[in-house]
Amino acid sequence: MPAKVVTITSGKGGVGKTTATANIGAALAQNDLKVVCLDADIGLRNLDVVLGLENRIVYDLVDVVEGRCRLKQALIRDKRLPELFLIPAAQKRDKSAVSPSDMVRLCNELREEFDWIIIDSPAGIERGFRNAIAPTDIVVVITNPEVSAVRDADRIIGLVESEEKGPARLIINRIKPSMVRKGDMLSPEDVLELLAVELIGLVPEDEGVVTSTNRGMPVVMDGRSRAGQAFRNIAQRLMGAEVPFLDLEEGGGLLGRLARRIRQGGD
Amino acid sequence: MHPAPELPLPDSSLQPSKIQIKGIKEGLLVLLGEGEWSEIRQALLEQLDRQGEFLRGARLALDVGDAILKAVDLGSLRDGLSERGLYLWAVLSNSPTTEQTAQMLGLETRLTKPRYASMDEYAHGGLHGVEEAVMVARTLRSGASVQYPGHVVVIGDVNPGAEIIAGGNVVVWGRLRGLVHAGANGDEGAVVCALDLRPTQLRISDQIALSPKRKGKPQPEIASLRNGAVVAEPWKP
């Protein structure tokens, strides 16, 4: 089956594009689907670090595009998840090293070999973003519950629509239910009211993400992480399953919190 | 003013004298490479000749990059194009000199949307009493801009970061959160109404108002000028 191409993008930097790419890719691979994650952030590559594959890079995306190696040579297989592959970005070049049509050609070649192609878009709305969405079938916009990130997401959704790659789908990342409850953070409802697109994921703030990023181990590999669960659910929804959204409220009152503390403490 | 979302980005990696022709909403956009103007001009006309009848009648916008062009350059190119049945309506340039030249020749220097306004209407300025309106049946997201000399009606939301500039009234059947300017040509009788009126900034004629902080259920409101100040009132059916 030819692959579906998903591009993860946001406009604003630092909202979790790379984390989402790594985790959705890993979660799909956990379901025995053959997945390649493609880092389109040329010049500022990160995805290899988050996936813990940095030390295995020999060739990169630009090498493939410029014909210095065959596509297969640039594919890095994740040993923990044998169905997960990475094509890293080049670090010494910039966005102009690749054109949108290069990306389309590359993905057409990959489509035959894989079930899913997940593209990590750079921040911004310039060349790198155009490269990232050129070959895509599904655009996933990720945002944080804060006004500036939502504003940029809105702009990106508009651009995606005008490129006829829409409708975009939405992930809201780093939600802190306690702050939402106090009215100090935008609620998922506030964000959806403005953006008016299909929601495919609510990811709670989770310190485990920082740890997992530093260790190069996607958080979906941690069965107890709530963010990991949220990303696994997103993968299920991309696969077409109906999965209810996580209850972000942290457990049923005092007893629930205590129980969780004990569970976490026991690790 | 925000650029229109479909504005193509200038492509810095163009090969010398490489010419790209793209289809855009407003017709064709021709991107010219860098090099000697006479050569580029020649290459463009040859390429158009090869396309033959296929392009005849097309509206053409030209992105000339950094080239500095005089009236005679642009004028003769326009003649060459019109001989081939092509209508040159806009020249995009990074050079202010070239932009001025283009404006002198009555050419546009940005890709506005003829869908919303014909160039003639813009040229004639003040449109008092004109009853024409444009209907925008979609949500305007951040970065989108609608400019029209008559009235503007939006069915959908106007999100923060989007703007509407109208010669006449603005009606939004949805939430108005962006920037809105009614009576932009000086019409003090223009009004703005929305189901939920909370614009980032609201202008009528030359008066500017900010939305007050408001809690509670949104209700339809109409804003107008009263004694020179913007006043918003709930709309009672």
Short mmCIF file of C-alpha atoms in Angstrom, two decimals:
data_model
loop_
_atom_site.label_atom_id
_atom_site.label_comp_id
_atom_site.label_asym_id
_atom_site.label_seq_id
_atom_site.Cartn_x
_atom_site.Cartn_y
_atom_site.Cartn_z
CA MET A 1 0.00 0.00 0.00
CA PRO A 2 1.51 3.35 -0.93
CA ALA A 3 2.28 5.49 2.07
CA LYS A 4 0.31 8.41 3.43
CA VAL A 5 2.39 11.53 3.91
CA VAL A 6 1.76 13.55 7.08
CA THR A 7 3.41 16.91 7.68
CA ILE A 8 3.67 18.24 11.23
CA THR A 9 3.88 22.02 11.23
CA SER A 10 3.11 24.98 13.48
CA GLY A 11 4.36 28.35 12.30
CA LYS A 12 5.74 29.22 15.72
CA GLY A 13 8.88 27.49 16.95
CA GLY A 14 9.18 25.44 20.08
CA VAL A 15 5.61 24.18 20.32
CA GLY A 16 6.51 20.52 19.85
CA LYS A 17 6.73 19.71 16.13
CA THR A 18 9.80 17.53 16.47
CA THR A 19 8.55 15.79 19.60
CA ALA A 20 5.23 15.11 17.89
CA THR A 21 6.92 13.81 14.73
CA ALA A 22 9.15 11.44 16.69
CA ASN A 23 6.32 10.17 18.87
CA ILE A 24 3.66 9.78 16.22
CA GLY A 25 6.21 8.03 14.02
CA ALA A 26 7.24 5.71 16.86
CA ALA A 27 3.63 5.04 17.84
CA LEU A 28 2.70 4.07 14.28
CA ALA A 29 5.77 1.82 14.14
CA GLN A 30 4.64 0.17 17.39
CA ASN A 31 1.55 -0.89 15.44
CA ASP A 32 3.77 -2.78 12.97
CA LEU A 33 3.44 -0.13 10.31
CA LYS A 34 6.51 0.77 8.33
CA VAL A 35 7.26 4.41 9.05
CA VAL A 36 9.85 6.91 7.91
CA CYS A 37 10.33 10.21 9.71
CA LEU A 38 11.77 12.89 7.51
CA ASP A 39 13.47 15.93 9.01
CA ALA A 40 12.78 18.91 6.72
CA ASP A 41 14.38 21.41 9.09
CA ILE A 42 17.57 21.72 7.10
CA GLY A 43 20.28 23.61 8.94
CA LEU A 44 18.66 23.11 12.35
CA ARG A 45 18.27 19.39 12.55
CA ASN A 46 16.80 17.97 15.74
CA LEU A 47 14.72 14.95 14.94
CA ASP A 48 17.73 12.63 14.96
CA VAL A 49 18.56 13.79 18.49
CA VAL A 50 15.02 13.29 19.77
CA LEU A 51 14.95 9.81 18.25
CA GLY A 52 18.40 9.04 19.65
CA LEU A 53 19.84 8.30 16.22
CA GLU A 54 22.29 11.16 15.90
CA ASN A 55 25.40 8.98 16.10
CA ARG A 56 24.27 6.84 13.17
CA ILE A 57 24.01 9.57 10.53
CA VAL A 58 26.17 9.07 7.47
CA TYR A 59 24.09 10.61 4.69
CA ASP A 60 21.25 13.11 4.91
CA LEU A 61 18.31 14.52 2.96
CA VAL A 62 20.44 16.94 0.94
CA ASP A 63 22.86 14.14 0.00
CA VAL A 64 19.92 12.22 -1.44
CA VAL A 65 18.51 15.22 -3.30
CA GLU A 66 21.90 16.13 -4.74
CA GLY A 67 22.63 12.55 -5.73
CA ARG A 68 25.60 11.88 -3.45
CA CYS A 69 23.98 8.72 -2.17
CA ARG A 70 21.08 6.41 -2.87
CA LEU A 71 17.88 6.89 -0.88
CA LYS A 72 18.38 3.58 0.95
CA GLN A 73 21.77 4.72 2.21
CA ALA A 74 20.27 7.72 3.98
CA LEU A 75 17.61 5.65 5.77
CA ILE A 76 18.51 4.97 9.40
CA ARG A 77 16.65 2.11 11.04
CA ASP A 78 15.76 2.47 14.71
CA LYS A 79 16.99 -0.70 16.40
CA ARG A 80 14.39 -0.48 19.18
CA LEU A 81 11.51 -0.25 16.70
CA PRO A 82 12.52 -2.13 13.55
CA GLU A 83 9.68 -0.58 11.53
CA LEU A 84 10.84 2.97 12.25
CA PHE A 85 13.25 4.79 9.94
CA LEU A 86 14.70 8.29 9.81
CA ILE A 87 16.00 10.46 7.02
CA PRO A 88 17.94 13.20 8.81
CA ALA A 89 18.23 16.81 7.67
CA ALA A 90 21.56 18.26 6.62
CA GLN A 91 23.15 20.41 9.28
CA LYS A 92 25.58 22.45 7.20
CA ARG A 93 23.16 23.68 4.54
CA ASP A 94 20.02 25.79 4.56
CA LYS A 95 16.44 25.51 3.36
CA SER A 96 17.28 26.57 -0.18
CA ALA A 97 19.28 23.35 -0.71
CA VAL A 98 15.98 21.57 -1.35
CA SER A 99 12.99 22.60 -3.46
CA PRO A 100 9.33 21.63 -3.10
CA SER A 101 9.58 19.46 -6.21
CA ASP A 102 12.62 17.63 -4.75
CA MET A 103 10.45 16.79 -1.75
CA VAL A 104 7.63 15.53 -3.95
CA ARG A 105 10.04 13.33 -5.90
CA LEU A 106 11.67 11.98 -2.74
CA CYS A 107 8.34 11.15 -1.14
CA ASN A 108 7.05 9.46 -4.29
CA GLU A 109 10.04 7.17 -4.09
CA LEU A 110 9.45 6.51 -0.39
CA ARG A 111 5.71 5.92 -0.80
CA GLU A 112 6.24 2.51 -2.37
CA GLU A 113 8.34 1.26 0.52
CA PHE A 114 6.48 2.59 3.53
CA ASP A 115 3.04 2.82 5.13
CA TRP A 116 3.57 6.27 6.63
CA ILE A 117 5.89 9.19 5.91
CA ILE A 118 5.99 11.77 8.72
CA ILE A 119 7.62 15.09 7.85
CA ASP A 120 8.94 17.40 10.55
CA SER A 121 8.47 20.93 9.24
CA PRO A 122 10.69 23.83 10.27
CA ALA A 123 9.13 26.84 12.01
CA GLY A 124 8.15 29.77 9.84
CA ILE A 125 6.17 30.20 6.64
CA GLU A 126 9.03 30.45 4.16
CA ARG A 127 10.82 28.04 1.88
CA GLY A 128 11.29 25.31 4.51
CA PHE A 129 7.56 25.26 5.26
CA ARG A 130 6.73 25.12 1.54
CA ASN A 131 9.14 22.21 1.16
CA ALA A 132 7.54 20.39 4.05
CA ILE A 133 3.97 20.66 2.81
CA ALA A 134 4.62 20.15 -0.92
CA PRO A 135 4.37 16.33 -0.85
CA THR A 136 1.84 16.01 1.96
CA ASP A 137 -1.53 14.26 2.10
CA ILE A 138 -2.42 15.29 5.64
CA VAL A 139 -1.28 18.45 7.38
CA VAL A 140 -1.22 18.31 11.16
CA VAL A 141 -0.87 21.70 12.83
CA ILE A 142 0.42 21.63 16.37
CA THR A 143 -0.02 24.48 18.81
CA ASN A 144 0.23 25.32 22.51
CA PRO A 145 -2.62 26.82 24.49
CA GLU A 146 -1.18 30.31 24.35
CA VAL A 147 -2.23 33.26 22.25
CA SER A 148 0.90 33.68 20.13
CA ALA A 149 1.12 30.01 19.17
CA VAL A 150 -2.58 29.94 18.31
CA ARG A 151 -2.26 33.07 16.18
CA ASP A 152 0.53 31.45 14.17
CA ALA A 153 -1.42 28.22 13.89
CA ASP A 154 -4.30 30.22 12.44
CA ARG A 155 -2.02 31.77 9.83
CA ILE A 156 -0.58 28.38 8.95
CA ILE A 157 -4.05 26.85 8.59
CA GLY A 158 -4.94 29.67 6.20
CA LEU A 159 -1.79 29.04 4.15
CA VAL A 160 -2.47 25.32 4.07
CA GLU A 161 -5.98 26.01 2.80
CA SER A 162 -4.72 28.35 0.10
CA GLU A 163 -2.21 25.70 -1.02
CA GLU A 164 -5.18 23.33 -1.23
CA LYS A 165 -3.59 20.94 1.25
CA GLY A 166 -6.42 21.35 3.74
CA PRO A 167 -8.33 20.85 5.84
CA ALA A 168 -5.59 20.82 8.43
CA ARG A 169 -5.92 18.81 11.64
CA LEU A 170 -4.95 20.07 15.04
CA ILE A 171 -2.95 18.90 18.03
CA ILE A 172 -2.95 21.03 21.17
CA ASN A 173 0.24 20.31 23.08
CA ARG A 174 1.41 21.06 26.62
CA ILE A 175 -1.97 21.61 28.24
CA LYS A 176 -1.87 22.22 31.99
CA PRO A 177 -5.33 21.32 33.30
CA SER A 178 -4.76 23.08 36.61
CA MET A 179 -4.00 26.37 34.85
CA VAL A 180 -6.95 25.94 32.51
CA ARG A 181 -9.21 25.38 35.50
CA LYS A 182 -8.05 28.63 37.08
CA GLY A 183 -8.61 30.48 33.82
CA ASP A 184 -4.89 31.21 33.44
CA MET A 185 -4.49 29.19 30.24
CA LEU A 186 -6.55 28.94 27.08
CA SER A 187 -8.76 25.87 27.23
CA PRO A 188 -8.91 23.44 24.31
CA GLU A 189 -12.41 24.82 23.66
CA ASP A 190 -11.04 28.38 23.37
CA VAL A 191 -8.42 27.24 20.87
CA LEU A 192 -10.90 25.25 18.82
CA GLU A 193 -13.41 28.10 18.77
CA LEU A 194 -10.84 30.24 17.00
CA LEU A 195 -9.19 27.70 14.72
CA ALA A 196 -12.30 25.69 13.81
CA VAL A 197 -10.51 22.61 12.46
CA GLU A 198 -10.66 18.93 13.31
CA LEU A 199 -8.93 18.11 16.60
CA ILE A 200 -6.86 14.92 16.57
CA GLY A 201 -4.95 15.24 19.82
CA LEU A 202 -4.79 16.83 23.25
CA VAL A 203 -1.41 16.34 24.86
CA PRO A 204 -0.97 17.24 28.52
CA GLU A 205 2.17 18.90 29.83
CA ASP A 206 4.44 16.08 30.96
CA GLU A 207 7.95 16.36 32.38
CA GLY A 208 8.61 12.91 31.01
CA VAL A 209 8.85 14.50 27.55
CA VAL A 210 11.93 16.48 28.55
CA THR A 211 13.58 13.40 30.01
CA SER A 212 12.75 11.29 26.99
CA THR A 213 14.02 13.94 24.59
CA ASN A 214 17.29 14.16 26.46
CA ARG A 215 17.63 10.39 26.41
CA GLY A 216 16.69 10.11 22.74
CA MET A 217 13.81 7.83 23.58
CA PRO A 218 10.33 8.81 22.34
CA VAL A 219 7.91 9.12 25.22
CA VAL A 220 5.45 6.70 23.57
CA MET A 221 7.89 3.96 24.52
CA ASP A 222 7.11 4.72 28.16
CA GLY A 223 3.84 2.94 28.89
CA ARG A 224 3.08 5.08 31.94
CA SER A 225 3.52 8.53 30.42
CA ARG A 226 0.31 10.47 29.85
CA ALA A 227 1.86 12.42 26.99
CA GLY A 228 2.94 9.08 25.52
CA GLN A 229 -0.64 7.83 25.79
CA ALA A 230 -1.87 11.00 24.07
CA PHE A 231 0.56 10.47 21.17
CA ARG A 232 -0.42 6.80 20.86
CA ASN A 233 -4.04 7.94 20.61
CA ILE A 234 -3.12 10.42 17.88
CA ALA A 235 -1.49 7.61 15.92
CA GLN A 236 -4.68 5.54 16.32
CA ARG A 237 -6.78 8.44 15.03
CA LEU A 238 -4.50 8.87 12.02
CA MET A 239 -5.00 5.16 11.36
CA GLY A 240 -8.74 5.84 11.27
CA ALA A 241 -9.76 4.58 14.72
CA GLU A 242 -12.20 6.47 16.92
CA VAL A 243 -10.46 7.01 20.24
CA PRO A 244 -11.96 9.14 23.01
CA PHE A 245 -9.82 12.06 24.13
CA LEU A 246 -7.82 11.68 27.33
CA ASP A 247 -9.47 13.00 30.43
CA LEU A 248 -6.96 15.70 31.22
CA GLU A 249 -8.25 16.27 34.72
CA GLU A 250 -5.70 14.76 37.01
CA GLY A 251 -7.59 11.95 38.61
CA GLY A 252 -10.61 11.88 40.93
CA GLY A 253 -9.84 14.26 43.75
CA LEU A 254 -7.52 13.64 46.65
CA LEU A 255 -7.66 9.87 46.54
CA GLY A 256 -6.83 9.70 42.85
CA ARG A 257 -3.92 12.09 43.25
CA LEU A 258 -2.61 10.15 46.22
CA ALA A 259 -2.89 6.90 44.35
CA ARG A 260 -0.95 8.33 41.45
CA ARG A 261 1.72 9.77 43.69
CA ILE A 262 2.19 6.38 45.28
CA ARG A 263 2.37 4.74 41.87
CA GLN A 264 4.92 7.26 40.61
CA GLY A 265 6.90 7.01 43.84
CA GLY A 266 7.08 3.26 43.51
CA ASP A 267 8.97 3.34 40.22
CA MET B 1 -0.55 45.62 5.51
CA HIS B 2 -0.25 41.87 5.40
CA PRO B 3 0.64 40.21 2.12
CA ALA B 4 -2.08 38.09 0.59
CA PRO B 5 -1.59 34.47 1.66
CA GLU B 6 -1.13 33.20 -1.86
CA LEU B 7 1.61 35.70 -2.62
CA PRO B 8 4.44 33.57 -3.94
CA LEU B 9 7.70 34.05 -2.15
CA PRO B 10 10.57 35.51 -4.07
CA ASP B 11 12.76 32.64 -5.10
CA SER B 12 16.39 33.40 -4.47
CA SER B 13 17.70 30.23 -6.07
CA LEU B 14 16.68 31.10 -9.62
CA GLN B 15 19.18 30.12 -12.23
CA PRO B 16 20.36 32.98 -14.44
CA SER B 17 17.79 33.75 -17.13
CA LYS B 18 15.59 30.90 -16.00
CA ILE B 19 11.96 31.82 -16.50
CA GLN B 20 9.13 30.28 -14.54
CA ILE B 21 5.49 30.65 -15.42
CA LYS B 22 2.98 29.81 -12.72
CA GLY B 23 -0.77 29.83 -12.67
CA ILE B 24 -2.16 31.97 -9.85
CA LYS B 25 -5.68 33.09 -8.99
CA GLU B 26 -5.15 36.37 -10.82
CA GLY B 27 -3.91 34.74 -14.01
CA LEU B 28 -0.29 33.98 -14.73
CA LEU B 29 2.73 34.90 -12.69
CA VAL B 30 6.02 35.03 -14.53
CA LEU B 31 9.21 34.85 -12.48
CA LEU B 32 12.22 36.19 -14.31
CA GLY B 33 15.74 35.15 -13.50
CA GLU B 34 18.66 37.47 -13.13
CA GLY B 35 20.84 38.74 -15.93
CA GLU B 36 20.95 41.28 -18.70
CA TRP B 37 17.47 42.75 -19.23
CA SER B 38 17.59 42.52 -23.02
CA GLU B 39 18.43 38.81 -22.80
CA ILE B 40 15.73 38.12 -20.23
CA ARG B 41 13.19 39.98 -22.30
CA GLN B 42 14.20 38.02 -25.38
CA ALA B 43 14.06 34.70 -23.51
CA LEU B 44 10.63 35.49 -22.11
CA LEU B 45 9.15 36.42 -25.47
CA GLU B 46 10.65 33.30 -27.07
CA GLN B 47 9.25 31.11 -24.35
CA LEU B 48 5.83 32.69 -24.76
CA ASP B 49 6.05 32.16 -28.53
CA ARG B 50 6.73 28.48 -27.94
CA GLN B 51 3.59 28.21 -25.79
CA GLY B 52 1.75 29.77 -28.73
CA GLU B 53 -2.00 30.10 -28.63
CA PHE B 54 -2.24 28.31 -25.33
CA LEU B 55 -1.61 31.45 -23.29
CA ARG B 56 -3.44 33.92 -25.53
CA GLY B 57 -5.74 36.25 -23.59
CA ALA B 58 -4.08 35.59 -20.24
CA ARG B 59 -3.59 38.23 -17.56
CA LEU B 60 0.05 38.37 -16.69
CA ALA B 61 1.93 39.52 -13.58
CA LEU B 62 5.66 39.83 -13.86
CA ASP B 63 8.13 39.36 -11.02
CA VAL B 64 11.32 41.05 -12.18
CA GLY B 65 13.33 40.55 -8.99
CA ASP B 66 16.09 43.11 -8.55
CA ALA B 67 16.17 44.40 -12.12
CA ILE B 68 16.04 48.18 -12.39
CA LEU B 69 13.79 49.07 -15.29
CA LYS B 70 12.94 52.31 -17.02
CA ALA B 71 9.65 53.24 -18.62
CA VAL B 72 10.98 52.39 -22.06
CA ASP B 73 11.97 48.85 -20.94
CA LEU B 74 8.62 48.06 -19.39
CA GLY B 75 6.68 49.86 -22.08
CA SER B 76 8.28 47.93 -24.91
CA LEU B 77 7.84 44.66 -23.04
CA ARG B 78 4.18 45.45 -22.53
CA ASP B 79 3.85 46.10 -26.25
CA GLY B 80 5.63 42.85 -27.04
CA LEU B 81 3.26 40.99 -24.74
CA SER B 82 0.14 42.58 -26.11
CA GLU B 83 1.22 41.63 -29.65
CA ARG B 84 1.04 38.06 -28.37
CA GLY B 85 -2.42 38.60 -26.94
CA LEU B 86 -1.20 38.82 -23.34
CA TYR B 87 -2.30 41.52 -20.93
CA LEU B 88 0.36 42.76 -18.51
CA TRP B 89 -1.34 44.12 -15.40
CA ALA B 90 1.25 43.95 -12.64
CA VAL B 91 4.99 44.19 -12.13
CA LEU B 92 6.47 42.97 -8.85
CA SER B 93 9.91 44.24 -8.05
CA ASN B 94 12.42 44.59 -5.26
CA SER B 95 13.57 47.89 -6.70
CA PRO B 96 11.68 51.07 -5.80
CA THR B 97 12.74 52.60 -9.13
CA THR B 98 11.13 49.80 -11.07
CA GLU B 99 8.02 50.01 -8.91
CA GLN B 100 7.73 53.70 -9.68
CA THR B 101 8.17 53.03 -13.38
CA ALA B 102 5.44 50.42 -13.25
CA GLN B 103 3.09 52.74 -11.42
CA MET B 104 3.76 55.47 -13.99
CA LEU B 105 2.63 53.06 -16.66
CA GLY B 106 -0.54 52.36 -14.70
CA LEU B 107 0.55 48.87 -13.68
CA GLU B 108 -0.10 47.34 -10.29
CA THR B 109 2.92 46.61 -8.13
CA ARG B 110 1.35 43.99 -5.91
CA LEU B 111 -0.98 41.08 -6.38
CA THR B 112 -4.19 42.43 -4.96
CA LYS B 113 -7.28 40.45 -5.59
CA PRO B 114 -9.32 41.57 -8.57
CA ARG B 115 -11.98 39.28 -7.16
CA TYR B 116 -12.60 41.88 -4.49
CA ALA B 117 -12.11 45.04 -6.45
CA SER B 118 -11.54 45.99 -10.00
CA MET B 119 -8.55 48.21 -10.52
CA ASP B 120 -10.69 50.90 -12.08
CA GLU B 121 -12.73 51.29 -8.93
CA TYR B 122 -9.57 51.78 -6.93
CA ALA B 123 -8.27 54.33 -9.36
CA HIS B 124 -11.43 56.43 -9.11
CA GLY B 125 -11.15 56.61 -5.34
CA GLY B 126 -14.11 57.81 -3.28
CA LEU B 127 -17.13 55.63 -3.66
CA HIS B 128 -19.78 57.44 -1.68
CA GLY B 129 -23.20 56.09 -2.33
CA VAL B 130 -21.96 53.04 -4.19
CA GLU B 131 -24.14 50.09 -3.27
CA GLU B 132 -21.83 47.34 -4.39
CA ALA B 133 -20.78 44.67 -1.94
CA VAL B 134 -18.52 41.69 -1.92
CA MET B 135 -19.50 38.47 -0.19
CA VAL B 136 -16.77 36.48 1.53
CA ALA B 137 -18.23 33.12 2.49
CA ARG B 138 -15.37 31.77 4.54
CA THR B 139 -13.44 32.46 7.71
CA LEU B 140 -10.64 34.99 7.35
CA ARG B 141 -7.62 33.68 9.19
CA SER B 142 -4.58 35.54 10.48
CA GLY B 143 -2.73 37.13 7.58
CA ALA B 144 -5.76 37.32 5.28
CA SER B 145 -6.79 40.72 4.00
CA VAL B 146 -9.91 41.86 2.17
CA GLN B 147 -9.92 45.30 0.63
CA TYR B 148 -12.91 46.53 -1.29
CA PRO B 149 -14.17 49.96 -2.22
CA GLY B 150 -17.80 49.03 -1.48
CA HIS B 151 -19.37 47.06 1.36
CA VAL B 152 -17.93 43.80 2.69
CA VAL B 153 -20.06 40.94 3.98
CA VAL B 154 -18.38 38.00 5.65
CA ILE B 155 -20.16 34.77 6.45
CA GLY B 156 -17.69 33.22 8.86
CA ASP B 157 -15.28 34.56 11.43
CA VAL B 158 -12.64 37.24 11.11
CA ASN B 159 -9.78 35.98 13.25
CA PRO B 160 -7.15 38.11 15.00
CA GLY B 161 -4.43 39.07 12.52
CA ALA B 162 -6.87 39.28 9.60
CA GLU B 163 -8.08 42.63 8.26
CA ILE B 164 -10.98 44.07 6.33
CA ILE B 165 -10.74 47.47 4.72
CA ALA B 166 -13.95 48.63 3.09
CA GLY B 167 -15.09 51.85 1.49
CA GLY B 168 -18.57 51.16 2.83
CA ASN B 169 -20.05 49.06 5.62
CA VAL B 170 -18.73 45.81 7.03
CA VAL B 171 -21.10 43.05 8.10
CA VAL B 172 -19.73 39.92 9.76
CA TRP B 173 -22.05 36.99 10.29
CA GLY B 174 -19.72 35.46 12.85
CA ARG B 175 -17.07 36.55 15.31
CA LEU B 176 -15.16 39.68 14.43
CA ARG B 177 -11.75 39.58 16.15
CA GLY B 178 -9.37 41.07 13.58
CA LEU B 179 -8.86 44.61 12.35
CA VAL B 180 -11.73 46.28 10.55
CA HIS B 181 -11.89 49.62 8.80
CA ALA B 182 -15.24 50.78 7.44
CA GLY B 183 -15.67 53.98 5.45
CA ALA B 184 -11.98 53.84 4.59
CA ASN B 185 -12.45 56.51 1.92
CA GLY B 186 -13.78 58.95 4.48
CA ASP B 187 -17.43 57.93 4.70
CA GLU B 188 -18.46 58.88 8.24
CA GLY B 189 -21.82 57.19 7.86
CA ALA B 190 -20.29 53.71 7.52
CA VAL B 191 -21.14 51.06 10.12
CA VAL B 192 -19.63 47.80 11.28
CA CYS B 193 -21.85 45.03 12.58
CA ALA B 194 -21.08 41.54 13.77
CA LEU B 195 -22.70 38.74 15.72
CA ASP B 196 -19.81 39.00 18.14
CA LEU B 197 -18.08 42.34 17.82
CA ARG B 198 -14.67 42.18 19.44
CA PRO B 199 -12.19 43.48 16.87
CA THR B 200 -8.53 44.06 17.71
CA GLN B 201 -9.08 47.53 16.33
CA LEU B 202 -12.12 49.14 14.77
CA ARG B 203 -11.86 52.11 12.47
CA ILE B 204 -14.64 54.11 10.90
CA SER B 205 -13.53 56.81 8.50
CA ASP B 206 -10.56 58.37 10.34
CA GLN B 207 -11.62 57.41 13.89
CA ILE B 208 -9.94 54.50 15.67
CA ALA B 209 -11.39 52.53 18.57
CA LEU B 210 -10.25 49.52 20.57
CA SER B 211 -12.65 46.92 21.91
CA PRO B 212 -13.31 47.27 25.61
CA LYS B 213 -12.74 44.16 27.72
CA ARG B 214 -16.04 42.42 27.93
CA LYS B 215 -17.32 39.43 29.81
CA GLY B 216 -20.53 37.52 29.36
CA LYS B 217 -22.42 36.20 26.40
CA PRO B 218 -21.62 37.77 23.06
CA GLN B 219 -24.46 39.61 21.38
CA PRO B 220 -24.87 41.18 17.96
CA GLU B 221 -23.70 44.78 17.90
CA ILE B 222 -23.52 47.70 15.51
CA ALA B 223 -20.71 50.24 15.64
CA SER B 224 -21.06 53.67 14.09
CA LEU B 225 -19.73 57.19 14.48
CA ARG B 226 -21.65 59.45 16.81
CA ASN B 227 -20.38 63.02 17.33
CA GLY B 228 -17.05 61.97 15.91
CA ALA B 229 -16.56 58.98 18.24
CA VAL B 230 -17.03 55.29 17.61
CA VAL B 231 -20.01 53.92 19.52
CA ALA B 232 -21.09 50.27 19.66
CA GLU B 233 -24.68 49.36 20.52
CA PRO B 234 -26.39 46.03 20.98
CA TRP B 235 -28.60 45.11 18.08
CA LYS B 236 -32.23 44.51 19.09
CA PRO B 237 -34.32 42.55 16.62
#
